[in-house]
Amino acid sequence: MNIKLKIWRQPNAKSKGRFETYSLTDVSSDMSFLEMLDYLNNNLIREGKEPVAFEHDCREGICGSCGIYINGRAHGPQHRTTTCELRMREFKDGNTITVEPWRAAAFPVIKDLIVDRSPLDKIMQSGGFVTINAGAAQDANSILVNKKNADEAFDSASCIGCGACVAACKNSSAMLFIASKITHLAQFPQGQVETHQRVKAMVAKMDELGFGGCTNTRACEAECPKGISISNIAKLNREFFVAKLKE
Amino acid sequence: MNKLNSKIPEGPLADKWTKHKASLKLINPANKAKLDVIVVGTGLAGSSSASTLGELGYNVKVFCYQDSPRRAHSVAAQGGINAAKNYKNDNDSVYRLFYDMIKGGDFRAREANVYRAAEVSNLVIDHYTALGVPFARDYGGTIDNRSFGGVQVSRTFYAKGQTGQQCLIGAYSALTRQIEAGTVTMYPRREMLDLVIVDGKARGIITRNLVTGEIERHSAHAVVLATGGYGTIYYLSTLALNSNASAAWKAHKKGALFANPSFVQIHPTSIPVMNSYQSKLTLMSESLRNDGRVWVPKQAKDPRKPNDIPEEERDYYLERRYPAFGNLVPRDVASRAAKERCDAGFGVGSTGLSVYLDFRDAIKKKGKKAIENSYGNLFDMYEKISGESPYETPMRIYPAGHYTMGGLWVDYNLMTTIPGLFAVGEANFSDHGANRLGASSLMQCSGDGYFILPYTITDYLADDIKTPRIQTTIPEFERTEKEVKERIDKLLGINGQETATSFHKRLGKIMWDYCGMVRNEEGLKKALVMIKELEEEFWKNLKVTGTGDELNQELEKAGRVADFFELSKLLCIDALNRKESCGAHFREESQTETGEAKRDDENFSFVAAWEYKGEGQEPELHKEELKFEFVKLAERSYK
Ligand SMILES: Cc1cc2nc3c(=O)[nH]c(=O)nc-3n(C[C@H](O)[C@H](O)[C@H](O)COP(=O)(O)OP(=O)(O)OC[C@H]3O[C@@H](n4cnc5c(N)ncnc54)[C@H](O)[C@@H]3O)c2cc1C
Ligand code: SF4
Ligand code: FES
């Protein structure tokens, strides 16, 4: 099929970006979205032009590297799908596709479609862990965990840190990301020990780093490729409330 | 002179590590804080090493090329992580795990290392659980295990099909705690481009800041490489696209011997190539073979749809050839059998390069719901990619490059032949012989980083407590930095027509055709000629856009592909040299009458460790004889 692409081009963080339009012929519907961009880049390089920079690695929906805003939606039109898993069969011959980086004050553009998501790592550093050194653990089965809690922990911990929730949110809030972490660790006895410190530290860090607050628009949940549920945020709020009460 | 001293401790197998640990030197906490350690890589091996060294009080600098340590390729592991807990009471033990790995590796690994990997496996599970890794559990709250990779016990810990993601989040969280505590400094978006040697010891690295292009110098008292495997040498593989061999290769060129480079595992069940732009082969977990039946039509190039082919016209070739193990034969055997059928013209799909993995009978027997519970997410993944539902149409699968057993040669202390340079995880060669068993890599990576390296590197550093911080202004850093810059300029200056990716694809095809699942002397020799020709063309006709002073993904790729050219020659040389078949290495000249791999223990029971002798020179082979004191060498039969 033939498509038109409107792609955000920005040489570096300091320069101003703008949209450029490209036409691509002979796009196969089996291609992944990123393979379509590979194809475009291959053409551009042969013409002596700068290829479009975009982030990717695993190309199977698990590393969280790829994050592109496609036709106004984080990771494009397909539900629960990362950009790398998206296939061109989701588009039609003759379509114009708008391709942009994540837009959020906390995620400045580095180049073209690549943004700086390191604030998510900084939030993790502020408390997204259980304090234990290697060698100090007891036998794994001495900590019993209800299967339901273990399954919930799994669901929350399947967050791949892609930042789509931030990109989709009109307030650029990282609440779903943090909530997934709080909920994950709160399911375990050893994780509960630090829950209150953790929730306060992580929320404070989020505010400090320029992410917005949560106003319950649920856009994050709708665009999260891993289906992280908004109920995680309710849990976070509960933990946060209790933590504040105990102060 | 024999360069290889494996330093395997004397004594009974089960006591070696305990005795050895007791002999290792210690360093007091105040002195640890004066010692710098560089860790390159943040997968399970790198994250575990870095966080643990930080906890112990060393000054750690850790590097990765992704934007965040959490994205290292370990994140993609699906099936699970082994340990000898015997939670299922099925009479598992450290010894059995050890034996399965030694046998699975076709008796080409060191007994002592493998035993130790099995020994520390239980500690790994305890630690991950404490960190909050949500392993699957039973209703009573204890941890569940499953059988994986055709072994007879259930010793695999898993978190649905996401074991790598869930473990890496645990390992990464511990790493972030040390970053916050200030013991570890994280350098993301950095690519190590060379190793700096001072007075014969590894003392630092040169990196490129992938955002600004700046070339940076980093010094330390010791360097740890946890840079993963090089399966992307085939271009198409199950690995993350940016995985590469450069760090290990640079270390090799600086004096670290490279062991068994041609031992590459080809995984039998990946989604096949569908179009010429394909960039990646997605793995479909091995567990599918528990319920799926592998077949091809009995008639070559049968044009019918799979569901229209009647039972008696289907060839369930694994069940036919291996009645005892059937569809559950080990990876290398299943891969070769698929290739054999496709080469003989019985392959399916538009390319003829795939076979069916059919769930029809399992769905009939167990019900759709049960199959969905076990494999739902894999079926969805398959459908997203292929557009076909495995509930209705058989999956199509084909083998793909997956894991490199070969890697930097290390002694029992995980140190390479360069003093002060250590290698952990998939980057080293030590534990999987000629074939890796499922779920044993995550186990080895984590064991190396949490419970082995921290002890052995301390022993090495104990002699360095009086060495002040290494200055990066010394001539050795200057010289290495200059070499790195010259190479970047060279790549940028070619100004030809072809992209790095197109060269990578062509190189990958040569490697896949001649140094992949099946190898022979003629093909390997031909490949060597073809690689040299293509490499020459690369250095004449490569096109890299942009400059070195900016984020430049084409430049990154070009450097990696240039190293792949050099490494691929070593793979072929190693494969040529090993005139036996063992594990994943199948030499056509060495097979039984029924087409099975034929090992030659008399002549090839050694680790082939290669020394770099300079550009254009033949590498020199050093042999580490493998002594089997505790197990009896046996034929691997799955009939
Ligand atoms: C699809 C798939 C599924 C798998 N499933 C399983 C499984 O179920 N069980 C199992 O046991 N094994 C599995 N494996 C194998 C296992 O995942 C890997 O062997 C293992 O994760 C390797 O870990 P590592 O820490 O050694 O390296 P990696 O996780 O590959 O990490 C390498 C690190 O090194 C860094 N790096 C590399 N080069 C440089 C450089 N030059 N400069 C700076 N940084 C650099 C990278 O940034 C990265 O952080 C699977 C493999 C694949 C491909
Ligand atoms: S919560 Fe979802 S959208 Fe947000 S970072 Fe995690 S996976 Fe991405
Ligand atoms: S590239 Fe890894 S999630 Fe898309």
PDB file of C-alpha atoms in Angstrom, chain A residues 5-180:
ATOM      1  CA  LEU A   5       3.773  10.274   6.785  1.00  0.00           C
ATOM      2  CA  LYS A   6       3.836  13.535   8.700  1.00  0.00           C
ATOM      3  CA  ILE A   7       6.802  13.134  11.008  1.00  0.00           C
ATOM      4  CA  TRP A   8       8.156  15.413  13.726  1.00  0.00           C
ATOM      5  CA  ARG A   9      11.761  16.293  12.918  1.00  0.00           C
ATOM      6  CA  GLN A  10      13.936  17.982  15.498  1.00  0.00           C
ATOM      7  CA  PRO A  11      17.743  17.742  15.243  1.00  0.00           C
ATOM      8  CA  ASN A  12      18.398  18.130  18.975  1.00  0.00           C
ATOM      9  CA  ALA A  13      16.994  19.350  22.275  1.00  0.00           C
ATOM     10  CA  LYS A  14      17.895  22.967  21.623  1.00  0.00           C
ATOM     11  CA  SER A  15      16.523  23.403  18.146  1.00  0.00           C
ATOM     12  CA  LYS A  16      12.899  23.928  17.219  1.00  0.00           C
ATOM     13  CA  GLY A  17      11.158  21.046  15.555  1.00  0.00           C
ATOM     14  CA  ARG A  18       8.659  20.875  12.706  1.00  0.00           C
ATOM     15  CA  PHE A  19       6.672  18.358  10.731  1.00  0.00           C
ATOM     16  CA  GLU A  20       8.045  16.979   7.499  1.00  0.00           C
ATOM     17  CA  THR A  21       5.971  15.030   5.019  1.00  0.00           C
ATOM     18  CA  TYR A  22       7.141  11.860   3.299  1.00  0.00           C
ATOM     19  CA  SER A  23       5.459   9.525   0.847  1.00  0.00           C
ATOM     20  CA  LEU A  24       6.099   5.808   0.955  1.00  0.00           C
ATOM     21  CA  THR A  25       5.068   3.346  -1.703  1.00  0.00           C
ATOM     22  CA  ASP A  26       4.947  -0.446  -1.537  1.00  0.00           C
ATOM     23  CA  VAL A  27       4.425  -0.676   2.193  1.00  0.00           C
ATOM     24  CA  SER A  28       3.535  -4.246   3.108  1.00  0.00           C
ATOM     25  CA  SER A  29       0.684  -4.782   5.527  1.00  0.00           C
ATOM     26  CA  ASP A  30       2.792  -7.405   7.336  1.00  0.00           C
ATOM     27  CA  MET A  31       5.405  -4.825   8.299  1.00  0.00           C
ATOM     28  CA  SER A  32       5.517  -3.644  11.854  1.00  0.00           C
ATOM     29  CA  PHE A  33       5.237   0.103  12.321  1.00  0.00           C
ATOM     30  CA  LEU A  34       8.950   0.269  13.138  1.00  0.00           C
ATOM     31  CA  GLU A  35       9.843  -1.803  10.076  1.00  0.00           C
ATOM     32  CA  MET A  36       7.922   0.750   8.049  1.00  0.00           C
ATOM     33  CA  LEU A  37      10.123   3.442   9.611  1.00  0.00           C
ATOM     34  CA  ASP A  38      13.220   1.314   8.855  1.00  0.00           C
ATOM     35  CA  TYR A  39      12.058   1.220   5.263  1.00  0.00           C
ATOM     36  CA  LEU A  40      11.591   4.980   5.196  1.00  0.00           C
ATOM     37  CA  ASN A  41      15.028   5.491   6.751  1.00  0.00           C
ATOM     38  CA  ASN A  42      16.652   3.202   4.248  1.00  0.00           C
ATOM     39  CA  ASN A  43      15.211   5.369   1.470  1.00  0.00           C
ATOM     40  CA  LEU A  44      16.256   8.577   3.206  1.00  0.00           C
ATOM     41  CA  ILE A  45      19.845   7.417   3.727  1.00  0.00           C
ATOM     42  CA  ARG A  46      20.166   6.388   0.099  1.00  0.00           C
ATOM     43  CA  GLU A  47      18.987   9.851  -0.860  1.00  0.00           C
ATOM     44  CA  GLY A  48      21.686  11.274   1.414  1.00  0.00           C
ATOM     45  CA  LYS A  49      19.142  12.567   3.940  1.00  0.00           C
ATOM     46  CA  GLU A  50      19.102  12.227   7.720  1.00  0.00           C
ATOM     47  CA  PRO A  51      17.092   9.203   8.864  1.00  0.00           C
ATOM     48  CA  VAL A  52      14.370   9.623  11.480  1.00  0.00           C
ATOM     49  CA  ALA A  53      15.710   8.860  14.967  1.00  0.00           C
ATOM     50  CA  PHE A  54      13.436   6.675  17.086  1.00  0.00           C
ATOM     51  CA  GLU A  55      14.020   4.484  20.078  1.00  0.00           C
ATOM     52  CA  HIS A  56      13.561   0.711  19.997  1.00  0.00           C
ATOM     53  CA  ASP A  57      15.267  -2.461  21.126  1.00  0.00           C
ATOM     54  CA  CYS A  58      13.347  -5.672  21.822  1.00  0.00           C
ATOM     55  CA  ARG A  59      10.718  -5.142  19.117  1.00  0.00           C
ATOM     56  CA  GLU A  60       8.371  -7.478  20.903  1.00  0.00           C
ATOM     57  CA  GLY A  61       6.583  -5.237  23.357  1.00  0.00           C
ATOM     58  CA  ILE A  62       8.549  -5.788  26.533  1.00  0.00           C
ATOM     59  CA  CYS A  63      11.512  -3.413  26.876  1.00  0.00           C
ATOM     60  CA  GLY A  64       9.454  -0.219  26.795  1.00  0.00           C
ATOM     61  CA  SER A  65      11.923   1.596  24.530  1.00  0.00           C
ATOM     62  CA  CYS A  66       9.628   2.374  21.656  1.00  0.00           C
ATOM     63  CA  GLY A  67       7.164   5.085  22.338  1.00  0.00           C
ATOM     64  CA  ILE A  68       5.697   7.037  19.500  1.00  0.00           C
ATOM     65  CA  TYR A  69       2.603   9.179  19.299  1.00  0.00           C
ATOM     66  CA  ILE A  70       0.740   7.973  16.223  1.00  0.00           C
ATOM     67  CA  ASN A  71      -2.288   9.825  14.888  1.00  0.00           C
ATOM     68  CA  GLY A  72      -2.744  11.488  18.238  1.00  0.00           C
ATOM     69  CA  ARG A  73      -2.518   8.316  20.281  1.00  0.00           C
ATOM     70  CA  ALA A  74       0.289   6.927  22.385  1.00  0.00           C
ATOM     71  CA  HIS A  75       1.535   3.738  20.648  1.00  0.00           C
ATOM     72  CA  GLY A  76      -1.053   4.191  17.897  1.00  0.00           C
ATOM     73  CA  PRO A  77      -4.561   2.915  17.303  1.00  0.00           C
ATOM     74  CA  GLN A  78      -4.391  -0.683  18.513  1.00  0.00           C
ATOM     75  CA  HIS A  79      -5.493  -1.378  22.058  1.00  0.00           C
ATOM     76  CA  ARG A  80      -2.881  -2.775  24.462  1.00  0.00           C
ATOM     77  CA  THR A  81      -0.162  -2.759  21.851  1.00  0.00           C
ATOM     78  CA  THR A  82       3.261  -1.122  21.858  1.00  0.00           C
ATOM     79  CA  THR A  83       4.480   0.720  18.785  1.00  0.00           C
ATOM     80  CA  CYS A  84       6.825  -2.120  17.870  1.00  0.00           C
ATOM     81  CA  GLU A  85       3.976  -4.651  17.940  1.00  0.00           C
ATOM     82  CA  LEU A  86       1.711  -2.498  15.819  1.00  0.00           C
ATOM     83  CA  ARG A  87       1.358  -3.772  12.241  1.00  0.00           C
ATOM     84  CA  MET A  88       0.735  -1.772   9.113  1.00  0.00           C
ATOM     85  CA  ARG A  89      -2.407  -3.792   8.490  1.00  0.00           C
ATOM     86  CA  GLU A  90      -4.021  -1.455  11.037  1.00  0.00           C
ATOM     87  CA  PHE A  91      -3.763   1.297   8.390  1.00  0.00           C
ATOM     88  CA  LYS A  92      -5.266   1.670   4.929  1.00  0.00           C
ATOM     89  CA  ASP A  93      -3.883   2.430   1.541  1.00  0.00           C
ATOM     90  CA  GLY A  94      -3.702   6.189   1.057  1.00  0.00           C
ATOM     91  CA  ASN A  95      -3.706   7.007   4.793  1.00  0.00           C
ATOM     92  CA  THR A  96      -1.791   9.977   6.144  1.00  0.00           C
ATOM     93  CA  ILE A  97      -0.160   9.048   9.444  1.00  0.00           C
ATOM     94  CA  THR A  98       1.033  11.658  11.930  1.00  0.00           C
ATOM     95  CA  VAL A  99       4.070  10.573  13.903  1.00  0.00           C
ATOM     96  CA  GLU A 100       5.272  12.530  16.952  1.00  0.00           C
ATOM     97  CA  PRO A 101       7.355  12.048  20.064  1.00  0.00           C
ATOM     98  CA  TRP A 102       5.809  11.848  23.555  1.00  0.00           C
ATOM     99  CA  ARG A 103       4.755  15.354  24.528  1.00  0.00           C
ATOM    100  CA  ALA A 104       5.299  16.136  28.218  1.00  0.00           C
ATOM    101  CA  ALA A 105       7.220  18.851  30.014  1.00  0.00           C
ATOM    102  CA  ALA A 106       9.026  16.215  32.055  1.00  0.00           C
ATOM    103  CA  PHE A 107      10.117  14.379  28.865  1.00  0.00           C
ATOM    104  CA  PRO A 108      12.093  16.862  26.738  1.00  0.00           C
ATOM    105  CA  VAL A 109      12.756  15.848  23.138  1.00  0.00           C
ATOM    106  CA  ILE A 110      16.334  14.674  22.503  1.00  0.00           C
ATOM    107  CA  LYS A 111      16.042  14.150  18.766  1.00  0.00           C
ATOM    108  CA  ASP A 112      13.129  13.552  16.376  1.00  0.00           C
ATOM    109  CA  LEU A 113      10.966  10.933  18.098  1.00  0.00           C
ATOM    110  CA  ILE A 114      13.327  10.291  21.039  1.00  0.00           C
ATOM    111  CA  VAL A 115      12.564  11.878  24.402  1.00  0.00           C
ATOM    112  CA  ASP A 116      14.318  11.858  27.742  1.00  0.00           C
ATOM    113  CA  ARG A 117      12.396   9.543  30.069  1.00  0.00           C
ATOM    114  CA  SER A 118      15.034   9.463  32.789  1.00  0.00           C
ATOM    115  CA  PRO A 119      12.650  11.122  35.276  1.00  0.00           C
ATOM    116  CA  LEU A 120      10.915   7.738  35.526  1.00  0.00           C
ATOM    117  CA  ASP A 121      14.207   6.224  36.715  1.00  0.00           C
ATOM    118  CA  LYS A 122      14.565   9.035  39.229  1.00  0.00           C
ATOM    119  CA  ILE A 123      11.120   8.301  40.620  1.00  0.00           C
ATOM    120  CA  MET A 124      12.112   4.645  40.984  1.00  0.00           C
ATOM    121  CA  GLN A 125      15.279   5.628  42.828  1.00  0.00           C
ATOM    122  CA  SER A 126      13.288   7.589  45.353  1.00  0.00           C
ATOM    123  CA  GLY A 127      11.662   4.470  46.749  1.00  0.00           C
ATOM    124  CA  GLY A 128      10.539   1.881  44.192  1.00  0.00           C
ATOM    125  CA  PHE A 129      12.337  -0.996  45.891  1.00  0.00           C
ATOM    126  CA  VAL A 130      12.422  -3.300  48.884  1.00  0.00           C
ATOM    127  CA  THR A 131      15.395  -2.573  51.110  1.00  0.00           C
ATOM    128  CA  ILE A 132      17.352  -5.791  51.258  1.00  0.00           C
ATOM    129  CA  ASN A 133      20.923  -6.684  50.372  1.00  0.00           C
ATOM    130  CA  ALA A 134      21.959  -9.765  48.430  1.00  0.00           C
ATOM    131  CA  GLY A 135      22.522 -12.639  50.826  1.00  0.00           C
ATOM    132  CA  ALA A 136      20.103 -11.467  53.501  1.00  0.00           C
ATOM    133  CA  ALA A 137      17.003 -13.241  52.224  1.00  0.00           C
ATOM    134  CA  GLN A 138      15.340 -16.182  53.904  1.00  0.00           C
ATOM    135  CA  ASP A 139      14.071 -19.235  52.040  1.00  0.00           C
ATOM    136  CA  ALA A 140      11.636 -18.053  49.369  1.00  0.00           C
ATOM    137  CA  ASN A 141       8.800 -20.237  50.652  1.00  0.00           C
ATOM    138  CA  SER A 142       9.037 -18.816  54.138  1.00  0.00           C
ATOM    139  CA  ILE A 143       7.199 -15.770  52.802  1.00  0.00           C
ATOM    140  CA  LEU A 144       3.698 -16.971  51.991  1.00  0.00           C
ATOM    141  CA  VAL A 145       1.739 -14.829  49.592  1.00  0.00           C
ATOM    142  CA  ASN A 146      -1.885 -15.335  48.699  1.00  0.00           C
ATOM    143  CA  LYS A 147      -2.200 -16.302  45.039  1.00  0.00           C
ATOM    144  CA  LYS A 148      -4.539 -13.398  44.392  1.00  0.00           C
ATOM    145  CA  ASN A 149      -1.979 -10.946  45.753  1.00  0.00           C
ATOM    146  CA  ALA A 150       0.795 -12.577  43.761  1.00  0.00           C
ATOM    147  CA  ASP A 151      -1.252 -12.342  40.565  1.00  0.00           C
ATOM    148  CA  GLU A 152      -2.069  -8.698  41.249  1.00  0.00           C
ATOM    149  CA  ALA A 153       1.580  -7.974  41.919  1.00  0.00           C
ATOM    150  CA  PHE A 154       2.395  -9.569  38.589  1.00  0.00           C
ATOM    151  CA  ASP A 155      -0.142  -7.462  36.736  1.00  0.00           C
ATOM    152  CA  SER A 156       1.193  -4.265  38.270  1.00  0.00           C
ATOM    153  CA  ALA A 157       4.803  -5.243  37.716  1.00  0.00           C
ATOM    154  CA  SER A 158       4.183  -5.790  34.034  1.00  0.00           C
ATOM    155  CA  CYS A 159       4.545  -2.021  33.566  1.00  0.00           C
ATOM    156  CA  ILE A 160       7.317  -1.607  31.015  1.00  0.00           C
ATOM    157  CA  GLY A 161       8.125   2.009  31.905  1.00  0.00           C
ATOM    158  CA  CYS A 162       7.321   3.267  28.421  1.00  0.00           C
ATOM    159  CA  GLY A 163       5.785   6.530  29.573  1.00  0.00           C
ATOM    160  CA  ALA A 164       2.660   6.281  27.389  1.00  0.00           C
ATOM    161  CA  CYS A 165       0.541   7.049  30.437  1.00  0.00           C
ATOM    162  CA  VAL A 166       2.367  10.355  30.854  1.00  0.00           C
ATOM    163  CA  ALA A 167       2.117  11.129  27.164  1.00  0.00           C
ATOM    164  CA  ALA A 168      -1.594  10.354  27.051  1.00  0.00           C
ATOM    165  CA  CYS A 169      -2.473  12.418  30.137  1.00  0.00           C
ATOM    166  CA  LYS A 170      -3.463  16.044  29.613  1.00  0.00           C
ATOM    167  CA  ASN A 171      -1.721  16.854  32.915  1.00  0.00           C
ATOM    168  CA  SER A 172       1.344  14.761  32.033  1.00  0.00           C
ATOM    169  CA  SER A 173       0.944  12.892  35.281  1.00  0.00           C
ATOM    170  CA  ALA A 174       3.053   9.837  36.048  1.00  0.00           C
ATOM    171  CA  MET A 175       0.488   8.580  38.509  1.00  0.00           C
ATOM    172  CA  LEU A 176      -0.263   5.270  36.766  1.00  0.00           C
ATOM    173  CA  PHE A 177       3.444   4.471  36.574  1.00  0.00           C
ATOM    174  CA  ILE A 178       3.994   5.143  40.273  1.00  0.00           C
ATOM    175  CA  ALA A 179       0.785   3.448  41.276  1.00  0.00           C
ATOM    176  CA  SER A 180       1.797   0.268  39.498  1.00  0.00           C
TER     177      SER A 180
END
